[in-house]
Short mmCIF file of C-alpha atoms in Angstrom, two decimals:
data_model
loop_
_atom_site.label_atom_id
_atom_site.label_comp_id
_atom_site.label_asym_id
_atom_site.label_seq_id
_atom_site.Cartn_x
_atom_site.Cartn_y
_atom_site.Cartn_z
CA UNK I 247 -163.50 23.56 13.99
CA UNK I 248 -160.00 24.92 13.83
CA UNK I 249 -159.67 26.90 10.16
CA UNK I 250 -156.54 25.85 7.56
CA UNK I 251 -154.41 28.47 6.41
CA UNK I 252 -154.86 27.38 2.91
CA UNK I 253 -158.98 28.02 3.60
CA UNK I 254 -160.71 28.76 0.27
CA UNK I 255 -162.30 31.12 2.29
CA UNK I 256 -159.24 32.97 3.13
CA UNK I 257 -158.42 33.06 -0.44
CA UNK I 258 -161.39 34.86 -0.92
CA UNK I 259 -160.88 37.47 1.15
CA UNK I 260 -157.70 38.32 -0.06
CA UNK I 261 -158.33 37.89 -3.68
CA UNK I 262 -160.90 40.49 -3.19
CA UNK I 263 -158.81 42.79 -0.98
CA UNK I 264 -155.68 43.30 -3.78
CA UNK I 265 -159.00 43.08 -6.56
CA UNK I 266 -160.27 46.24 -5.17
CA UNK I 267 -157.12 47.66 -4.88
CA UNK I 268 -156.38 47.38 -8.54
CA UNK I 269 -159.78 48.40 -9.25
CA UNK I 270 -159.59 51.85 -7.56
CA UNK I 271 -156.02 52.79 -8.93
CA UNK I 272 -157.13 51.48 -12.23
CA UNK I 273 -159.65 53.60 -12.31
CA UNK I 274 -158.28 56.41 -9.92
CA UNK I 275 -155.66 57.00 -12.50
CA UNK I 276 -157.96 57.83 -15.36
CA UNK I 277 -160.66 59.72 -13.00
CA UNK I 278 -160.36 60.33 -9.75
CA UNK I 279 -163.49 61.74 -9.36
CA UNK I 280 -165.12 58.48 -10.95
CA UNK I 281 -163.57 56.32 -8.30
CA UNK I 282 -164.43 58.42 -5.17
CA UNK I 283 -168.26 58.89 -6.27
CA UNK I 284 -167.89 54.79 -6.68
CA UNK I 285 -166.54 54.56 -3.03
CA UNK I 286 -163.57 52.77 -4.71
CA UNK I 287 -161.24 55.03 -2.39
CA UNK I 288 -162.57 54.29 0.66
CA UNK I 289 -162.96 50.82 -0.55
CA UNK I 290 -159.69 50.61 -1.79
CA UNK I 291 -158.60 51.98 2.13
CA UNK I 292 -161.02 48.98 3.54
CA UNK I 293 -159.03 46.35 1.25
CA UNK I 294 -156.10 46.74 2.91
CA UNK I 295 -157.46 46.26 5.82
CA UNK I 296 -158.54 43.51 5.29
CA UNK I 297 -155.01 42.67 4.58
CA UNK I 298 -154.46 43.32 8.32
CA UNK I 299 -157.08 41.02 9.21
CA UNK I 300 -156.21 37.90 7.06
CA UNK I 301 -152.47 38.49 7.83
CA UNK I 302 -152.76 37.99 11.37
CA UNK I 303 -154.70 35.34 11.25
CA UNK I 304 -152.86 33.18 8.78
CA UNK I 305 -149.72 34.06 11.12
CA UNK I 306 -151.39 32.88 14.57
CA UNK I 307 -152.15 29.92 12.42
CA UNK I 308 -148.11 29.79 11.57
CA UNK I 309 -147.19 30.23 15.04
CA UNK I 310 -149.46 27.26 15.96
CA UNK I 311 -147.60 25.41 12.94
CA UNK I 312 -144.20 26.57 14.13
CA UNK I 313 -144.84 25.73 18.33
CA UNK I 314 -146.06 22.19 17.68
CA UNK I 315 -142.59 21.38 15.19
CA UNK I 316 -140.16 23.64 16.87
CA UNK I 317 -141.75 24.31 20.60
CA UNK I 318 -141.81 27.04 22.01
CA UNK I 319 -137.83 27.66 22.01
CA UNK I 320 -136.48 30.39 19.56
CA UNK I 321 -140.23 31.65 18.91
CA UNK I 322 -139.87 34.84 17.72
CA UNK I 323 -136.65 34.62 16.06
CA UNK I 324 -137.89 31.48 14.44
CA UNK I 325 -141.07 33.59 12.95
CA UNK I 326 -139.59 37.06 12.35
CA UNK I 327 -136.84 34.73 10.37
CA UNK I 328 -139.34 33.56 8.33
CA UNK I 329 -141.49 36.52 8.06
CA UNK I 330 -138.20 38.59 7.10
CA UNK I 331 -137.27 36.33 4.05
CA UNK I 332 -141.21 36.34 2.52
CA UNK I 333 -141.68 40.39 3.30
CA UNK I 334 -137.98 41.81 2.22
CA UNK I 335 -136.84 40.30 -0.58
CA UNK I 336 -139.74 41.71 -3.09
CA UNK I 337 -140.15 44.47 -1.27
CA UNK I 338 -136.18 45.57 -1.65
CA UNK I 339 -136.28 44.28 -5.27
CA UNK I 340 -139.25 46.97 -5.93
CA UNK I 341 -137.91 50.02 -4.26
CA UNK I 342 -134.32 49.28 -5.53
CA UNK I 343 -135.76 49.09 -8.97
CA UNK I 344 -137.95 52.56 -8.69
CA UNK I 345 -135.15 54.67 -7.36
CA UNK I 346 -132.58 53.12 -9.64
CA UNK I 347 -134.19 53.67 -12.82
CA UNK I 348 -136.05 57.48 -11.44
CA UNK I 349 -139.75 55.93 -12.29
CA UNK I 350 -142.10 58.35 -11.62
CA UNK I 351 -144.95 56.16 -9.51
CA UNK I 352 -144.51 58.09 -6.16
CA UNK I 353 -148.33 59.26 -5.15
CA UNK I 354 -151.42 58.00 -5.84
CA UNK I 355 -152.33 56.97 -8.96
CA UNK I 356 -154.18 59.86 -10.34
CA UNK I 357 -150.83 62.37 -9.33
CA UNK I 358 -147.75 59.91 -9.89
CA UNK I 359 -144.59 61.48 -9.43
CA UNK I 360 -140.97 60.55 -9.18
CA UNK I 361 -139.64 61.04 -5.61
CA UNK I 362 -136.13 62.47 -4.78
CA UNK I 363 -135.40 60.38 -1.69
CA UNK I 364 -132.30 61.04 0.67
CA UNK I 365 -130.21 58.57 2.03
CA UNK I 366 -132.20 58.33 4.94
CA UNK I 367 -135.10 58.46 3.12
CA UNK I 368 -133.67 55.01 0.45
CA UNK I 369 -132.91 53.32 3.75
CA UNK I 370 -136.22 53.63 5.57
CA UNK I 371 -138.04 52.39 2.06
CA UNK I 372 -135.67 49.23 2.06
CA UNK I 373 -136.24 48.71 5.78
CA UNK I 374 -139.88 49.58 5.87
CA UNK I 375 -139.68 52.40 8.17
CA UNK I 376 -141.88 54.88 5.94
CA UNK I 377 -143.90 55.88 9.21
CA UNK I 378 -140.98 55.94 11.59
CA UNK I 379 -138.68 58.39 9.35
CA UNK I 380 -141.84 60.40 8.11
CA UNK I 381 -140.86 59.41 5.03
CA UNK I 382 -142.85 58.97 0.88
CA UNK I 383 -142.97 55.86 -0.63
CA UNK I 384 -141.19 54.89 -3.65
CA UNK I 385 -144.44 53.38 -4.76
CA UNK I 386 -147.76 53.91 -3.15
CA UNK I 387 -148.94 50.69 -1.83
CA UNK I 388 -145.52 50.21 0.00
CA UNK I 389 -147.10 52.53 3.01
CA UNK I 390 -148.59 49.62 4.76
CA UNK I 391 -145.98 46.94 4.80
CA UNK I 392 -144.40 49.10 7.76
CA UNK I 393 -147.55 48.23 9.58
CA UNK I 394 -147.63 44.53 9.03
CA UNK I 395 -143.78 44.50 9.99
CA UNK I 396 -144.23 46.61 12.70
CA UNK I 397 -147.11 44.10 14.35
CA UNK I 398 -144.90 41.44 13.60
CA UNK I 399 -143.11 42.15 16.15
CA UNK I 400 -145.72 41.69 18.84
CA UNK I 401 -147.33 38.80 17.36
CA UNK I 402 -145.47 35.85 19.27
CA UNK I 403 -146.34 37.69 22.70
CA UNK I 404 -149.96 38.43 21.68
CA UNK I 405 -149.95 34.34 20.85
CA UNK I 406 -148.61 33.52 24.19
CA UNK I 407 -150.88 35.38 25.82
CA UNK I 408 -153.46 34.01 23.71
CA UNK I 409 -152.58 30.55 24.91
CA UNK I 410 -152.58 31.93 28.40
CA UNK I 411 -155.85 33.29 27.86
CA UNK I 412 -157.56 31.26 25.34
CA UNK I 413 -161.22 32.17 25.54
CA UNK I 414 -162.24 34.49 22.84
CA UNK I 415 -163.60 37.17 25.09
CA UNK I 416 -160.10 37.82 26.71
CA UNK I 417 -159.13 38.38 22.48
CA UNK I 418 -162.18 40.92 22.37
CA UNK I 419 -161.33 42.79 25.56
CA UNK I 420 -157.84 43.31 24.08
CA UNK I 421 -159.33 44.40 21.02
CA UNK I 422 -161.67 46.93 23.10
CA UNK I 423 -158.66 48.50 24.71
CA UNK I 424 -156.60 48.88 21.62
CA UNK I 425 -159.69 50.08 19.89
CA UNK I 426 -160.31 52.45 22.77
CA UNK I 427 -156.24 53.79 22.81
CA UNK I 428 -156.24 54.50 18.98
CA UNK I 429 -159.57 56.68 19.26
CA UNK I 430 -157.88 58.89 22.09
CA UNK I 431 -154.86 59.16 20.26
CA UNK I 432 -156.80 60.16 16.83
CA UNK I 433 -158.86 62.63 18.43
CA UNK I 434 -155.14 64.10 19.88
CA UNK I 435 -154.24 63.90 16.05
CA UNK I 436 -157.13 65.42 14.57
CA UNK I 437 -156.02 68.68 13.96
CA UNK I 438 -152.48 67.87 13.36
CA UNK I 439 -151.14 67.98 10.00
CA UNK I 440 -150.29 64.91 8.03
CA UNK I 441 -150.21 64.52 4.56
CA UNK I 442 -150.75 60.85 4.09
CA UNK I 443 -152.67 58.86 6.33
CA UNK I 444 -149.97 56.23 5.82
CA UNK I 445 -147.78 58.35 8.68
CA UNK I 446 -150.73 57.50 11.56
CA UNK I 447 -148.65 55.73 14.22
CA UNK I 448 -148.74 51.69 14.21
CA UNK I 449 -151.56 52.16 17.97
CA UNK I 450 -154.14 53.16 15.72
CA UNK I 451 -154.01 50.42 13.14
CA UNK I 452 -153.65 47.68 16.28
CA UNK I 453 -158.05 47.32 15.86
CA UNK I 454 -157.37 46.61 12.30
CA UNK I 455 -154.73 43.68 13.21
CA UNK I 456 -156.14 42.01 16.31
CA UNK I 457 -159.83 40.71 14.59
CA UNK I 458 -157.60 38.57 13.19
CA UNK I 459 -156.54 37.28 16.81
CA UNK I 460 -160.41 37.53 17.67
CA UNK I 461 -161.28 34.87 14.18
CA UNK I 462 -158.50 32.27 15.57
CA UNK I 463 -159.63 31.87 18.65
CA UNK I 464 -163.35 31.55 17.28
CA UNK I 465 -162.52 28.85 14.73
CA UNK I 466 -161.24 27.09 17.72
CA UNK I 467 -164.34 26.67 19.07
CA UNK I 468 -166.57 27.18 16.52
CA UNK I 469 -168.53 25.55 13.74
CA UNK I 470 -169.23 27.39 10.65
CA UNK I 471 -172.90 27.24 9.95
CA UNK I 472 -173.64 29.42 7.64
CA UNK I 473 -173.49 28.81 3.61
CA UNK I 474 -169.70 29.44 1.99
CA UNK I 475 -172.62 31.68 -0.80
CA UNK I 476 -173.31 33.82 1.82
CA UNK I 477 -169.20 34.40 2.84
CA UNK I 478 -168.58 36.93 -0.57
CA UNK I 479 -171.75 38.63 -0.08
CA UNK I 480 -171.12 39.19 3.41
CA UNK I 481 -167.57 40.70 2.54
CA UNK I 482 -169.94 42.81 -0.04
CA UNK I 483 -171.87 44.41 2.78
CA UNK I 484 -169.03 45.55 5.01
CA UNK I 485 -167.99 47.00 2.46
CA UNK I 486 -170.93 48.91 1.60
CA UNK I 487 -171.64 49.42 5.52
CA UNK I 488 -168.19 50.82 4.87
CA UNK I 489 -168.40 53.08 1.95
CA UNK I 490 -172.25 54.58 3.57
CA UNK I 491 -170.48 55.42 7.01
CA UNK I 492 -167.67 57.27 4.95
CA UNK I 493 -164.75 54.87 7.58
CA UNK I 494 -166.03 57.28 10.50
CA UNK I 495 -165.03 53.87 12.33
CA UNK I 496 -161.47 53.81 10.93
CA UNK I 497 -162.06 50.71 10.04
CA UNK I 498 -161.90 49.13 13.07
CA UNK I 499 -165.58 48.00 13.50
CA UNK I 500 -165.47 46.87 9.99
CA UNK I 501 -162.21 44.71 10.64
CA UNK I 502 -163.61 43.64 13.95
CA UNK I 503 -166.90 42.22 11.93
CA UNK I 504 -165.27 40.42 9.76
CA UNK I 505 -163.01 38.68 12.18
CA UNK I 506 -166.55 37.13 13.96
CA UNK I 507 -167.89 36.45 10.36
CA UNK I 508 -164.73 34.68 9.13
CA UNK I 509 -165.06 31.79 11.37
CA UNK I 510 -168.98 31.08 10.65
CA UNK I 511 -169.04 30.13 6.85
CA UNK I 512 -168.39 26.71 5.56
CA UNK I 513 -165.65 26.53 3.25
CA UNK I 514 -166.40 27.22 -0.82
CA UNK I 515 -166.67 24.14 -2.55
CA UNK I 516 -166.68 25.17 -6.16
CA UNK I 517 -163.85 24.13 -7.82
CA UNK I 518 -163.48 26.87 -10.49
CA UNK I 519 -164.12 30.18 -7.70
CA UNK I 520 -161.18 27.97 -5.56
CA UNK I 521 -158.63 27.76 -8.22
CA UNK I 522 -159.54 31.21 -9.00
CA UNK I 523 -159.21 32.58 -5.69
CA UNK I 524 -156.07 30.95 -4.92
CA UNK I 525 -154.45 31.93 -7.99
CA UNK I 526 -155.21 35.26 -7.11
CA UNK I 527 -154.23 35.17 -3.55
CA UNK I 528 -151.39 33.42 -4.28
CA UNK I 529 -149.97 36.26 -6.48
CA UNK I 530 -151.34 39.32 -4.55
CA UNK I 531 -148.55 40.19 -2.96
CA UNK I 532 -146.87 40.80 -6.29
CA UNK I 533 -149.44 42.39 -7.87
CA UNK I 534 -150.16 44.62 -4.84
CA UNK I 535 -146.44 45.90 -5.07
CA UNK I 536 -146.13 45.83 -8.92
CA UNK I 537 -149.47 46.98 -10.38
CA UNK I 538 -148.48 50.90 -9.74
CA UNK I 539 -145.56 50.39 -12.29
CA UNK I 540 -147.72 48.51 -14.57
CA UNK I 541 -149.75 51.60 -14.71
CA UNK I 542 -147.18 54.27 -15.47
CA UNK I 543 -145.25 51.76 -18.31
CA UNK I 544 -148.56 51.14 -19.98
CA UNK I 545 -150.63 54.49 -20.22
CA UNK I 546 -147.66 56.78 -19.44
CA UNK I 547 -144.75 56.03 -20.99
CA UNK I 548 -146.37 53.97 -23.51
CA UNK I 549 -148.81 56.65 -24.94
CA UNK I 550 -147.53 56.91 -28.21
CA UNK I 551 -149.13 53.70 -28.31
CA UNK I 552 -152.62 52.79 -29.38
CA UNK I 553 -155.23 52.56 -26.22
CA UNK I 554 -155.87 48.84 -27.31
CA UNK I 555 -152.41 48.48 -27.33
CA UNK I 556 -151.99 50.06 -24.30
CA UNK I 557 -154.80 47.75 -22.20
CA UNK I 558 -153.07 44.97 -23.54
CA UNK I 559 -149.71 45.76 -22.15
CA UNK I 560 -151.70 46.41 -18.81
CA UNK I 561 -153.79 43.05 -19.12
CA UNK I 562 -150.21 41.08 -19.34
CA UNK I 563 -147.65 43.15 -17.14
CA UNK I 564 -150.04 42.93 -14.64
CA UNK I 565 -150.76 39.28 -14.59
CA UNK I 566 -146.95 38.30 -15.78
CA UNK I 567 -145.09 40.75 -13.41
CA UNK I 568 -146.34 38.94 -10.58
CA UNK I 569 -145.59 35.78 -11.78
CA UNK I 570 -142.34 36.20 -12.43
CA UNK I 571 -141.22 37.54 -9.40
CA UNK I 572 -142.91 34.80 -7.18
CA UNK I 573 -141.42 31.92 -8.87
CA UNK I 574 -138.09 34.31 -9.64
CA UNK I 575 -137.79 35.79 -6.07
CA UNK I 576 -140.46 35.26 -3.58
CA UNK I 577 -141.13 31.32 -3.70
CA UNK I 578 -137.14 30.64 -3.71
CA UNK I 579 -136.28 33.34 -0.89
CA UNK I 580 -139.52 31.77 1.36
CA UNK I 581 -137.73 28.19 0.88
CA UNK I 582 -134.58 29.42 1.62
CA UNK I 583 -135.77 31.30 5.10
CA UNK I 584 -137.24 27.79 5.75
CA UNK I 585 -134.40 25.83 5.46
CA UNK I 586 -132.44 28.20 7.49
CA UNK I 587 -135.08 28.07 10.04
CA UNK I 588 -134.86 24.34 10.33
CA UNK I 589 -131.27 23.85 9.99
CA UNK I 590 -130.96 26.28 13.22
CA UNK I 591 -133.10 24.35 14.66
CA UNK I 592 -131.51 20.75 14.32
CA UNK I 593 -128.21 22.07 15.07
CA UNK I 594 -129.08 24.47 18.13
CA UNK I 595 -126.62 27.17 16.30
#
């Protein structure tokens, strides 16, 4: 049974992934030392992730979309089109906001700092070339949107060759060889220096990517069979298996597992954890960008202020931020890269 893009499932995952997220800054900033003996680093690593995962899954599900309206014709400008007008326009409208007005939420949460970029430096934060240029992050979780652009880029091919190849176990040999190329090239890297692990090339976060490849081509030929319950708790104990193995895996078995599990679990029929979950999901990508800044305004700058005072501008800049720029910015911009898309291809220009 082929899975929807709008799964309740799906909504799930990444409702928990930007959760956690917020969860270990939140509490990284006040104690650093709390979060890491909570696993919320590592955890807060795994989240994103997950990301990876649910990305390119919901994308092999758009290219599917996109090939039976459009055909095959123009695929990859057709997707990076679209991809380019719901990545870049918050993206730009967050970095061009931090370096304009100096705010200092450079660095993790718990060390925020303001960060003197060069030209070079402005440029590769608009374009999303942080790993390429070797170069900080206006905000912290910007380092992994050059990832997801960066894959991307390969995405069409890999779903061409997926409808070459269509069995599963072709998927899983691909992910065995990209798993096997990114653990040569981190043992190369071991004892290299680098600061942020948000600099690792784009080869050894492939094994994070592809499960979601692997969970496509299951749902294809799958039936879930096991309880939607049982779907959060299993997220629960990767995470755990996660946080008790320390990521010796780099995440890549973890990814890989949930990939096989996402297929298996019937859909979550409870109307209130739904609307909950989409809400969420529908807003992450806001509040993933956004959250940082919510941080520094409310418990930084704001510290003259009263700490009740304080949680409640937190509570509603971090709910209303994201809001606002999806129905200001993002929602209009991903309409308008539509209608581009299928004006081009009516006229053929």
């Amino acid at each position: 049974m082929q899975i929807d893009a709008d799964s309740p499932n799906l909504d799930v995952l990444r409702a928990c992934a930007v959760l956690v997220v917020l969860a270990f800054h939140t509490v990284g900033f006040f104690n650093r030392g709390l979060a890491s003996n909570l696993g919320l680093e590592q955890l807060g690593r795994l989240a994103v992730l997950f990301f990876f995962v649910h990305t390119c899954l919901v994308l092999m599900l758009s290219l599917e979309r996109q090939t039976a309206k459009f055909g095959l014709h123009n695929l990859h400008w057709i997707f990076m089109t679209r991809r380019v007008f719901r990545v870049y326009p918050l993206s730009i409208a967050v970095v061009l906001a931090v370096f304009l007005l100096g705010l200092p939420v450079a660095g993790p949460p718990w060390a925020m700092h303001p960060l003197h970029l060069t030209a070079q430096g402005l440029l590769a934060n608009v374009l999303l070339l942080q790993n390429v240029t070797m170069s900080g992050s206006v905000v912290i979780p910007l380092w992994s949107l050059p990832y997801e652009i960066q894959m991307y880029l390969v995405l069409p091919a890999i779903f061409l060759l997926v409808r070459r190849f269509p069995s599963w176990r072709w998927v899983m040999a691909l992910w065995a060889v990209s798993a096997g190329i990114a653990f040569c090239l981190s043992r190369l890297l071991v004892h290299s220096h680098r600061a942020y692990f948000e600099f690792a090339p784009i080869v050894e976060y492939v094994p994070c990517f592809l499960p979601g490849v692997v969970a496509y081509r299951l749902a294809a030929t799958s039936r879930p069979r096991l309880p939607a319950f049982a779907w959060p708790l299993t997220l629960l104990g990767l995470a755990l298996l996660s946080v008790l193995t320390h990521g010796r895996d780099h995440g890549w078995v973890i990814c890989l597992l949930t990939g096989l599990a996402i297929p298996r679990f019937e859909p979550i029929k409870s109307a209130f954890w739904k609307s909950a979950c989409h809400f969420i999901a529908k807003y992450s990508y806001g509040l993933y960008l956004s959250h940082i800044v919510s941080l520094w305004l409310s418990f930084t700058r704001l510290a003259f202020l009263p700490m009740p005072l304080r949680w409640a501008v937190f509570v509603t800049t971090v709910v209303g931020v994201p809001l606002t720029l999806y129905h200001s910015l993002e929602a209009p911009l991903i309409r308008f890269g539509n209608a581009l898309v299928a004006n081009f291809s009516q006229t053929g220009l």
